[in-house]
């Protein structure tokens, strides 16, 4: 079992002011002060995306999706900055329903986001489609019911879902990075593409024993965010694995160094809230 109290204590002890504000929103729905939200949105480019590096001049699909993760943890997806970012993602969708980084980022992008690479293309498509899916779900919850699956971004997400489903192998595997699997499963789940989503979850379950704690946390948080049943067998197995890998200090290890352990721990709290 995950010790949530110990996880909360770890974030309080080791997180910064933004981390603790994210914790408060996840636990109690307490809105952060406006100046903190303004700070979390800094660096946004006029067209709506965020660059991959400080003072960068070219917006990045992956960096923008990462910022949306942080803003979501602060309850800020309805703010103008997030809406501009989502609209920028819509404008960046390619005719085949996919996303790819700007060619100007070819020399700076990591391998999993490199322009022209088909594995990166699939991962970025799943990431962007996931956040547009989340935004559509939130809009439906906050206002009049929009019967289109995906809400205001229905057509964009549907095109992305078809592109993602078209790359699946019969066994549910996908020709891209691990994270592309659970992001795709989340998108397809909300698009009511039940068979495709279930095949991916089955493939993820087979890979669960070899996943790092950070990957398990990200996977579980992603699937819970789109409303996958808390008793789904993959989520039950993921929580069991997280309980087994929780450290004595209450946190979990990041794949990117101890500086990001708080980020991984917050992902676990997202998955278990």
PDB file of C-alpha atoms in Angstrom:
ATOM      1  CA  UNK A   1       0.000   0.000   0.000  1.00  0.00           C
ATOM      2  CA  UNK A   2       1.159   3.529  -0.755  1.00  0.00           C
ATOM      3  CA  UNK A   3       1.737   5.589   2.402  1.00  0.00           C
ATOM      4  CA  UNK A   4       0.127   8.842   1.284  1.00  0.00           C
ATOM      5  CA  UNK A   5       0.883  10.675   4.526  1.00  0.00           C
ATOM      6  CA  UNK A   6       4.574   9.920   4.130  1.00  0.00           C
ATOM      7  CA  UNK A   7       4.428  11.078   0.498  1.00  0.00           C
ATOM      8  CA  UNK A   8       2.834  14.357   1.549  1.00  0.00           C
ATOM      9  CA  UNK A   9       5.516  14.815   4.189  1.00  0.00           C
ATOM     10  CA  UNK A  10       8.235  14.274   1.592  1.00  0.00           C
ATOM     11  CA  UNK A  11       6.839  16.998  -0.687  1.00  0.00           C
ATOM     12  CA  UNK A  12       6.442  19.424   2.220  1.00  0.00           C
ATOM     13  CA  UNK A  13      10.012  18.777   3.393  1.00  0.00           C
ATOM     14  CA  UNK A  14      11.745  18.837   0.005  1.00  0.00           C
ATOM     15  CA  UNK A  15       9.532  20.791  -2.394  1.00  0.00           C
ATOM     16  CA  UNK A  16       9.680  24.452  -3.278  1.00  0.00           C
ATOM     17  CA  UNK A  17       6.790  26.917  -3.045  1.00  0.00           C
ATOM     18  CA  UNK A  18       5.315  25.774  -6.374  1.00  0.00           C
ATOM     19  CA  UNK A  19       5.581  22.102  -5.392  1.00  0.00           C
ATOM     20  CA  UNK A  20       3.769  22.787  -2.133  1.00  0.00           C
ATOM     21  CA  UNK A  21       1.075  24.740  -3.989  1.00  0.00           C
ATOM     22  CA  UNK A  22       0.631  21.775  -6.359  1.00  0.00           C
ATOM     23  CA  UNK A  23       0.313  19.531  -3.302  1.00  0.00           C
ATOM     24  CA  UNK A  24      -2.383  21.749  -1.794  1.00  0.00           C
ATOM     25  CA  UNK A  25      -4.396  21.708  -4.999  1.00  0.00           C
ATOM     26  CA  UNK A  26      -4.116  17.938  -5.366  1.00  0.00           C
ATOM     27  CA  UNK A  27      -5.089  17.302  -1.739  1.00  0.00           C
ATOM     28  CA  UNK A  28      -7.743  19.906  -1.016  1.00  0.00           C
ATOM     29  CA  UNK A  29      -8.409  21.893  -4.193  1.00  0.00           C
ATOM     30  CA  UNK A  30      -6.965  25.021  -2.576  1.00  0.00           C
ATOM     31  CA  UNK A  31      -6.249  27.533  -5.335  1.00  0.00           C
ATOM     32  CA  UNK A  32      -2.741  29.035  -5.348  1.00  0.00           C
ATOM     33  CA  UNK A  33      -2.296  32.808  -5.052  1.00  0.00           C
ATOM     34  CA  UNK A  34      -2.453  34.667  -8.390  1.00  0.00           C
ATOM     35  CA  UNK A  35       1.192  35.769  -8.256  1.00  0.00           C
ATOM     36  CA  UNK A  36       2.338  32.149  -8.002  1.00  0.00           C
ATOM     37  CA  UNK A  37       0.234  31.213 -11.022  1.00  0.00           C
ATOM     38  CA  UNK A  38       1.683  34.147 -12.933  1.00  0.00           C
ATOM     39  CA  UNK A  39       5.161  32.892 -12.079  1.00  0.00           C
ATOM     40  CA  UNK A  40       4.314  29.349 -13.245  1.00  0.00           C
ATOM     41  CA  UNK A  41       3.260  30.754 -16.611  1.00  0.00           C
ATOM     42  CA  UNK A  42       6.391  32.807 -17.266  1.00  0.00           C
ATOM     43  CA  UNK A  43       8.267  32.328 -20.511  1.00  0.00           C
ATOM     44  CA  UNK A  44       5.218  31.691 -22.673  1.00  0.00           C
ATOM     45  CA  UNK A  45       5.789  32.876 -26.229  1.00  0.00           C
ATOM     46  CA  UNK A  46       3.288  35.179 -27.956  1.00  0.00           C
ATOM     47  CA  UNK A  47       1.914  32.381 -30.154  1.00  0.00           C
ATOM     48  CA  UNK A  48       0.972  30.360 -27.030  1.00  0.00           C
ATOM     49  CA  UNK A  49       3.610  27.635 -26.613  1.00  0.00           C
ATOM     50  CA  UNK A  50       6.591  27.479 -24.303  1.00  0.00           C
ATOM     51  CA  UNK A  51      10.198  27.047 -25.459  1.00  0.00           C
ATOM     52  CA  UNK A  52      12.273  24.068 -24.391  1.00  0.00           C
ATOM     53  CA  UNK A  53      14.954  26.312 -22.882  1.00  0.00           C
ATOM     54  CA  UNK A  54      14.848  29.588 -20.986  1.00  0.00           C
ATOM     55  CA  UNK A  55      14.690  32.574 -23.349  1.00  0.00           C
ATOM     56  CA  UNK A  56      14.232  30.234 -26.329  1.00  0.00           C
ATOM     57  CA  UNK A  57      12.594  31.745 -29.406  1.00  0.00           C
ATOM     58  CA  UNK A  58      10.867  28.587 -30.728  1.00  0.00           C
ATOM     59  CA  UNK A  59       7.951  26.936 -28.973  1.00  0.00           C
ATOM     60  CA  UNK A  60       8.216  23.213 -28.267  1.00  0.00           C
ATOM     61  CA  UNK A  61       5.347  20.711 -28.266  1.00  0.00           C
ATOM     62  CA  UNK A  62       6.908  18.642 -25.491  1.00  0.00           C
ATOM     63  CA  UNK A  63       7.848  21.652 -23.340  1.00  0.00           C
ATOM     64  CA  UNK A  64       4.329  23.035 -23.708  1.00  0.00           C
ATOM     65  CA  UNK A  65       2.789  19.721 -22.653  1.00  0.00           C
ATOM     66  CA  UNK A  66       5.112  19.615 -19.623  1.00  0.00           C
ATOM     67  CA  UNK A  67       3.991  23.109 -18.613  1.00  0.00           C
ATOM     68  CA  UNK A  68       0.380  22.023 -18.944  1.00  0.00           C
ATOM     69  CA  UNK A  69       1.151  19.178 -16.499  1.00  0.00           C
ATOM     70  CA  UNK A  70       2.368  21.693 -13.930  1.00  0.00           C
ATOM     71  CA  UNK A  71      -0.547  24.067 -14.533  1.00  0.00           C
ATOM     72  CA  UNK A  72      -3.005  21.179 -14.225  1.00  0.00           C
ATOM     73  CA  UNK A  73      -1.568  20.399 -10.792  1.00  0.00           C
ATOM     74  CA  UNK A  74      -2.301  24.015  -9.856  1.00  0.00           C
ATOM     75  CA  UNK A  75      -5.881  23.935 -11.134  1.00  0.00           C
ATOM     76  CA  UNK A  76      -4.928  26.431 -13.829  1.00  0.00           C
ATOM     77  CA  UNK A  77      -5.968  24.783 -17.110  1.00  0.00           C
ATOM     78  CA  UNK A  78      -8.848  27.221 -17.388  1.00  0.00           C
ATOM     79  CA  UNK A  79      -6.628  30.313 -17.228  1.00  0.00           C
ATOM     80  CA  UNK A  80      -5.872  32.304 -20.389  1.00  0.00           C
ATOM     81  CA  UNK A  81      -2.249  31.122 -20.583  1.00  0.00           C
ATOM     82  CA  UNK A  82      -3.261  27.455 -20.663  1.00  0.00           C
ATOM     83  CA  UNK A  83      -6.037  28.115 -23.169  1.00  0.00           C
ATOM     84  CA  UNK A  84      -3.574  29.885 -25.466  1.00  0.00           C
ATOM     85  CA  UNK A  85      -1.219  26.920 -25.150  1.00  0.00           C
ATOM     86  CA  UNK A  86      -3.970  24.479 -26.043  1.00  0.00           C
ATOM     87  CA  UNK A  87      -4.994  26.587 -29.032  1.00  0.00           C
ATOM     88  CA  UNK A  88      -1.346  26.648 -30.125  1.00  0.00           C
ATOM     89  CA  UNK A  89      -1.256  22.838 -29.987  1.00  0.00           C
ATOM     90  CA  UNK A  90      -4.378  22.722 -32.155  1.00  0.00           C
ATOM     91  CA  UNK A  91      -2.737  25.009 -34.701  1.00  0.00           C
ATOM     92  CA  UNK A  92       0.385  22.819 -34.748  1.00  0.00           C
ATOM     93  CA  UNK A  93      -1.439  19.607 -35.685  1.00  0.00           C
ATOM     94  CA  UNK A  94      -0.316  18.235 -39.034  1.00  0.00           C
ATOM     95  CA  UNK A  95      -2.725  17.130 -41.808  1.00  0.00           C
ATOM     96  CA  UNK A  96      -2.297  13.445 -40.851  1.00  0.00           C
ATOM     97  CA  UNK A  97      -3.418  14.143 -37.268  1.00  0.00           C
ATOM     98  CA  UNK A  98       0.085  14.045 -35.766  1.00  0.00           C
ATOM     99  CA  UNK A  99       2.428  16.498 -34.086  1.00  0.00           C
ATOM    100  CA  UNK A 100       6.122  17.087 -34.588  1.00  0.00           C
ATOM    101  CA  UNK A 101       8.610  19.587 -33.198  1.00  0.00           C
ATOM    102  CA  UNK A 102       9.578  22.599 -35.283  1.00  0.00           C
ATOM    103  CA  UNK A 103      12.551  21.843 -37.585  1.00  0.00           C
ATOM    104  CA  UNK A 104      14.336  24.745 -35.901  1.00  0.00           C
ATOM    105  CA  UNK A 105      14.679  22.511 -32.829  1.00  0.00           C
ATOM    106  CA  UNK A 106      16.463  19.703 -34.699  1.00  0.00           C
ATOM    107  CA  UNK A 107      19.831  20.350 -33.060  1.00  0.00           C
ATOM    108  CA  UNK A 108      18.461  21.004 -29.576  1.00  0.00           C
ATOM    109  CA  UNK A 109      15.613  18.516 -29.141  1.00  0.00           C
ATOM    110  CA  UNK A 110      16.228  15.283 -27.192  1.00  0.00           C
ATOM    111  CA  UNK A 111      15.954  12.061 -29.173  1.00  0.00           C
ATOM    112  CA  UNK A 112      12.394  11.403 -28.025  1.00  0.00           C
ATOM    113  CA  UNK A 113      11.259  14.720 -29.536  1.00  0.00           C
ATOM    114  CA  UNK A 114      13.557  15.055 -32.534  1.00  0.00           C
ATOM    115  CA  UNK A 115      11.895  16.422 -35.696  1.00  0.00           C
ATOM    116  CA  UNK A 116      11.707  13.869 -38.467  1.00  0.00           C
ATOM    117  CA  UNK A 117      11.930  10.836 -36.190  1.00  0.00           C
ATOM    118  CA  UNK A 118       8.815   8.588 -36.436  1.00  0.00           C
ATOM    119  CA  UNK A 119       9.090   7.391 -32.810  1.00  0.00           C
ATOM    120  CA  UNK A 120       9.245  10.983 -31.578  1.00  0.00           C
ATOM    121  CA  UNK A 121       6.317  11.892 -33.833  1.00  0.00           C
ATOM    122  CA  UNK A 122       4.120   9.208 -32.271  1.00  0.00           C
ATOM    123  CA  UNK A 123       5.102  10.179 -28.723  1.00  0.00           C
ATOM    124  CA  UNK A 124       4.420  13.886 -29.313  1.00  0.00           C
ATOM    125  CA  UNK A 125       1.101  13.050 -30.957  1.00  0.00           C
ATOM    126  CA  UNK A 126       0.017  11.048 -27.923  1.00  0.00           C
ATOM    127  CA  UNK A 127       1.196  13.788 -25.536  1.00  0.00           C
ATOM    128  CA  UNK A 128      -0.541  16.661 -27.327  1.00  0.00           C
ATOM    129  CA  UNK A 129      -3.728  14.663 -27.868  1.00  0.00           C
ATOM    130  CA  UNK A 130      -3.793  13.729 -24.183  1.00  0.00           C
ATOM    131  CA  UNK A 131      -3.792  17.350 -23.040  1.00  0.00           C
ATOM    132  CA  UNK A 132      -6.436  18.349 -25.550  1.00  0.00           C
ATOM    133  CA  UNK A 133      -8.497  15.401 -24.267  1.00  0.00           C
ATOM    134  CA  UNK A 134      -8.099  16.587 -20.672  1.00  0.00           C
ATOM    135  CA  UNK A 135      -9.071  20.134 -21.635  1.00  0.00           C
ATOM    136  CA  UNK A 136     -12.185  18.838 -23.366  1.00  0.00           C
ATOM    137  CA  UNK A 137     -13.177  16.802 -20.316  1.00  0.00           C
ATOM    138  CA  UNK A 138     -12.691  19.760 -17.998  1.00  0.00           C
ATOM    139  CA  UNK A 139     -14.749  22.006 -20.260  1.00  0.00           C
ATOM    140  CA  UNK A 140     -17.620  19.521 -20.207  1.00  0.00           C
ATOM    141  CA  UNK A 141     -17.474  19.346 -16.414  1.00  0.00           C
ATOM    142  CA  UNK A 142     -17.472  23.142 -16.049  1.00  0.00           C
ATOM    143  CA  UNK A 143     -20.195  24.064 -18.534  1.00  0.00           C
ATOM    144  CA  UNK A 144     -23.011  22.784 -20.716  1.00  0.00           C
ATOM    145  CA  UNK A 145     -22.591  19.201 -21.837  1.00  0.00           C
ATOM    146  CA  UNK A 146     -20.775  18.908 -25.145  1.00  0.00           C
ATOM    147  CA  UNK A 147     -21.818  15.586 -26.672  1.00  0.00           C
ATOM    148  CA  UNK A 148     -18.800  15.450 -28.953  1.00  0.00           C
ATOM    149  CA  UNK A 149     -16.166  13.113 -27.534  1.00  0.00           C
ATOM    150  CA  UNK A 150     -13.278  15.426 -26.695  1.00  0.00           C
ATOM    151  CA  UNK A 151     -15.432  18.504 -26.248  1.00  0.00           C
ATOM    152  CA  UNK A 152     -14.301  21.694 -27.951  1.00  0.00           C
ATOM    153  CA  UNK A 153     -11.260  19.946 -29.431  1.00  0.00           C
ATOM    154  CA  UNK A 154     -13.240  16.945 -30.685  1.00  0.00           C
ATOM    155  CA  UNK A 155     -12.142  16.942 -34.305  1.00  0.00           C
ATOM    156  CA  UNK A 156      -8.503  17.470 -33.454  1.00  0.00           C
ATOM    157  CA  UNK A 157      -8.438  14.676 -30.888  1.00  0.00           C
ATOM    158  CA  UNK A 158     -10.376  12.290 -33.108  1.00  0.00           C
ATOM    159  CA  UNK A 159      -7.849  12.761 -35.919  1.00  0.00           C
ATOM    160  CA  UNK A 160      -4.998  12.138 -33.473  1.00  0.00           C
ATOM    161  CA  UNK A 161      -6.705   9.029 -32.091  1.00  0.00           C
ATOM    162  CA  UNK A 162      -7.031   7.560 -35.553  1.00  0.00           C
ATOM    163  CA  UNK A 163      -3.337   8.217 -36.175  1.00  0.00           C
ATOM    164  CA  UNK A 164      -2.396   6.559 -32.878  1.00  0.00           C
ATOM    165  CA  UNK A 165      -4.645   3.546 -33.414  1.00  0.00           C
ATOM    166  CA  UNK A 166      -3.255   3.108 -36.898  1.00  0.00           C
ATOM    167  CA  UNK A 167       0.222   2.472 -35.501  1.00  0.00           C
ATOM    168  CA  UNK A 168      -0.787  -0.230 -33.020  1.00  0.00           C
ATOM    169  CA  UNK A 169       0.380  -3.797 -33.545  1.00  0.00           C
ATOM    170  CA  UNK A 170      -2.106  -6.669 -33.001  1.00  0.00           C
ATOM    171  CA  UNK A 171      -0.558  -7.373 -29.574  1.00  0.00           C
ATOM    172  CA  UNK A 172      -1.139  -3.770 -28.453  1.00  0.00           C
ATOM    173  CA  UNK A 173       2.492  -2.679 -28.760  1.00  0.00           C
ATOM    174  CA  UNK A 174       3.443   0.617 -30.385  1.00  0.00           C
ATOM    175  CA  UNK A 175       6.562   1.714 -32.300  1.00  0.00           C
ATOM    176  CA  UNK A 176       7.638   4.482 -29.961  1.00  0.00           C
ATOM    177  CA  UNK A 177       8.743   5.296 -26.422  1.00  0.00           C
ATOM    178  CA  UNK A 178       7.139   3.756 -23.349  1.00  0.00           C
ATOM    179  CA  UNK A 179       5.218   6.889 -22.395  1.00  0.00           C
ATOM    180  CA  UNK A 180       3.541   6.964 -25.798  1.00  0.00           C
ATOM    181  CA  UNK A 181       1.722   3.799 -24.723  1.00  0.00           C
ATOM    182  CA  UNK A 182      -0.101   5.110 -21.690  1.00  0.00           C
ATOM    183  CA  UNK A 183      -0.736   8.517 -23.278  1.00  0.00           C
ATOM    184  CA  UNK A 184      -2.274   6.750 -26.297  1.00  0.00           C
ATOM    185  CA  UNK A 185      -4.318   4.462 -24.046  1.00  0.00           C
ATOM    186  CA  UNK A 186      -5.736   7.503 -22.261  1.00  0.00           C
ATOM    187  CA  UNK A 187      -6.694   9.225 -25.519  1.00  0.00           C
ATOM    188  CA  UNK A 188      -8.255   6.082 -27.021  1.00  0.00           C
ATOM    189  CA  UNK A 189     -10.133   5.329 -23.792  1.00  0.00           C
ATOM    190  CA  UNK A 190     -11.898   8.683 -23.985  1.00  0.00           C
ATOM    191  CA  UNK A 191     -12.555   8.229 -27.692  1.00  0.00           C
ATOM    192  CA  UNK A 192     -14.435   5.023 -26.823  1.00  0.00           C
ATOM    193  CA  UNK A 193     -11.978   2.973 -28.853  1.00  0.00           C
ATOM    194  CA  UNK A 194     -12.303   0.270 -26.234  1.00  0.00           C
ATOM    195  CA  UNK A 195     -10.491  -2.582 -27.956  1.00  0.00           C
ATOM    196  CA  UNK A 196      -7.451  -0.487 -28.887  1.00  0.00           C
ATOM    197  CA  UNK A 197      -7.154   1.024 -25.411  1.00  0.00           C
ATOM    198  CA  UNK A 198      -7.483  -2.391 -23.749  1.00  0.00           C
ATOM    199  CA  UNK A 199      -4.782  -3.881 -25.975  1.00  0.00           C
ATOM    200  CA  UNK A 200      -2.360  -1.143 -24.961  1.00  0.00           C
ATOM    201  CA  UNK A 201      -3.163  -1.603 -21.271  1.00  0.00           C
ATOM    202  CA  UNK A 202      -2.485  -5.326 -21.609  1.00  0.00           C
ATOM    203  CA  UNK A 203       0.893  -4.574 -23.199  1.00  0.00           C
ATOM    204  CA  UNK A 204       1.661  -2.081 -20.415  1.00  0.00           C
ATOM    205  CA  UNK A 205       0.784  -4.672 -17.775  1.00  0.00           C
ATOM    206  CA  UNK A 206       3.372  -7.029 -19.247  1.00  0.00           C
ATOM    207  CA  UNK A 207       6.015  -4.307 -19.020  1.00  0.00           C
ATOM    208  CA  UNK A 208       5.018  -3.112 -15.539  1.00  0.00           C
ATOM    209  CA  UNK A 209       7.594  -5.224 -13.618  1.00  0.00           C
ATOM    210  CA  UNK A 210      10.468  -3.574 -15.519  1.00  0.00           C
ATOM    211  CA  UNK A 211       9.148  -0.009 -15.257  1.00  0.00           C
ATOM    212  CA  UNK A 212      10.826   2.520 -13.008  1.00  0.00           C
ATOM    213  CA  UNK A 213       8.780   4.070 -10.160  1.00  0.00           C
ATOM    214  CA  UNK A 214       8.657   7.326 -12.119  1.00  0.00           C
ATOM    215  CA  UNK A 215       7.202   5.584 -15.167  1.00  0.00           C
ATOM    216  CA  UNK A 216       4.615   3.726 -13.079  1.00  0.00           C
ATOM    217  CA  UNK A 217       3.584   6.984 -11.410  1.00  0.00           C
ATOM    218  CA  UNK A 218       3.288   8.842 -14.717  1.00  0.00           C
ATOM    219  CA  UNK A 219       1.302   6.000 -16.262  1.00  0.00           C
ATOM    220  CA  UNK A 220      -1.143   5.725 -13.370  1.00  0.00           C
ATOM    221  CA  UNK A 221      -1.619   9.494 -13.103  1.00  0.00           C
ATOM    222  CA  UNK A 222      -2.272   9.737 -16.841  1.00  0.00           C
ATOM    223  CA  UNK A 223      -4.910   7.014 -16.885  1.00  0.00           C
ATOM    224  CA  UNK A 224      -6.652   8.311 -13.768  1.00  0.00           C
ATOM    225  CA  UNK A 225      -6.782  11.838 -15.230  1.00  0.00           C
ATOM    226  CA  UNK A 226      -9.049  10.659 -18.051  1.00  0.00           C
ATOM    227  CA  UNK A 227     -11.332   8.771 -15.687  1.00  0.00           C
ATOM    228  CA  UNK A 228     -10.162   5.176 -15.981  1.00  0.00           C
ATOM    229  CA  UNK A 229     -11.860   3.229 -13.190  1.00  0.00           C
ATOM    230  CA  UNK A 230      -9.781   3.222 -10.018  1.00  0.00           C
ATOM    231  CA  UNK A 231     -10.350  -0.540  -9.784  1.00  0.00           C
ATOM    232  CA  UNK A 232      -9.020  -1.235 -13.272  1.00  0.00           C
ATOM    233  CA  UNK A 233      -6.575  -4.140 -13.006  1.00  0.00           C
ATOM    234  CA  UNK A 234      -3.675  -2.122 -14.447  1.00  0.00           C
ATOM    235  CA  UNK A 235      -4.166   0.692 -11.951  1.00  0.00           C
ATOM    236  CA  UNK A 236      -4.453  -1.768  -9.066  1.00  0.00           C
ATOM    237  CA  UNK A 237      -1.171  -3.389 -10.146  1.00  0.00           C
ATOM    238  CA  UNK A 238       0.456   0.030 -10.553  1.00  0.00           C
ATOM    239  CA  UNK A 239      -0.492   1.115  -7.037  1.00  0.00           C
ATOM    240  CA  UNK A 240       0.842  -2.165  -5.674  1.00  0.00           C
ATOM    241  CA  UNK A 241       4.152  -1.540  -7.446  1.00  0.00           C
ATOM    242  CA  UNK A 242       4.303   2.019  -6.125  1.00  0.00           C
ATOM    243  CA  UNK A 243       3.722   0.742  -2.598  1.00  0.00           C
ATOM    244  CA  UNK A 244       6.639  -1.653  -3.036  1.00  0.00           C
ATOM    245  CA  UNK A 245       9.007   1.053  -4.344  1.00  0.00           C
ATOM    246  CA  UNK A 246       8.214   3.871  -1.921  1.00  0.00           C
ATOM    247  CA  UNK A 247      11.308   4.871   0.048  1.00  0.00           C
ATOM    248  CA  UNK A 248      11.562   5.191   3.791  1.00  0.00           C
ATOM    249  CA  UNK A 249      11.531   9.006   3.457  1.00  0.00           C
ATOM    250  CA  UNK A 250       8.096   8.833   1.767  1.00  0.00           C
ATOM    251  CA  UNK A 251       9.266   9.713  -1.739  1.00  0.00           C
ATOM    252  CA  UNK A 252       9.994   7.922  -4.986  1.00  0.00           C
ATOM    253  CA  UNK A 253      13.068   8.040  -7.171  1.00  0.00           C
ATOM    254  CA  UNK A 254      13.009  10.041 -10.393  1.00  0.00           C
ATOM    255  CA  UNK A 255      14.655   8.845 -13.592  1.00  0.00           C
ATOM    256  CA  UNK A 256      16.163  12.327 -14.005  1.00  0.00           C
ATOM    257  CA  UNK A 257      18.087  12.630 -10.738  1.00  0.00           C
ATOM    258  CA  UNK A 258      17.145  13.331  -7.137  1.00  0.00           C
ATOM    259  CA  UNK A 259      16.307  16.944  -7.943  1.00  0.00           C
ATOM    260  CA  UNK A 260      13.106  15.619  -9.577  1.00  0.00           C
ATOM    261  CA  UNK A 261      12.092  13.166  -6.839  1.00  0.00           C
ATOM    262  CA  UNK A 262       9.441  15.613  -5.652  1.00  0.00           C
ATOM    263  CA  UNK A 263       7.983  15.715  -9.167  1.00  0.00           C
ATOM    264  CA  UNK A 264       7.716  11.899  -9.195  1.00  0.00           C
ATOM    265  CA  UNK A 265       6.129  11.908  -5.746  1.00  0.00           C
ATOM    266  CA  UNK A 266       3.543  14.443  -6.873  1.00  0.00           C
ATOM    267  CA  UNK A 267       2.746  12.179  -9.817  1.00  0.00           C
ATOM    268  CA  UNK A 268       2.059   9.349  -7.355  1.00  0.00           C
ATOM    269  CA  UNK A 269      -0.270  11.633  -5.414  1.00  0.00           C
ATOM    270  CA  UNK A 270      -2.048  12.513  -8.666  1.00  0.00           C
ATOM    271  CA  UNK A 271      -2.480   8.811  -9.363  1.00  0.00           C
ATOM    272  CA  UNK A 272      -3.829   8.037  -5.881  1.00  0.00           C
ATOM    273  CA  UNK A 273      -6.004  11.067  -5.184  1.00  0.00           C
TER     274      UNK A 273
END
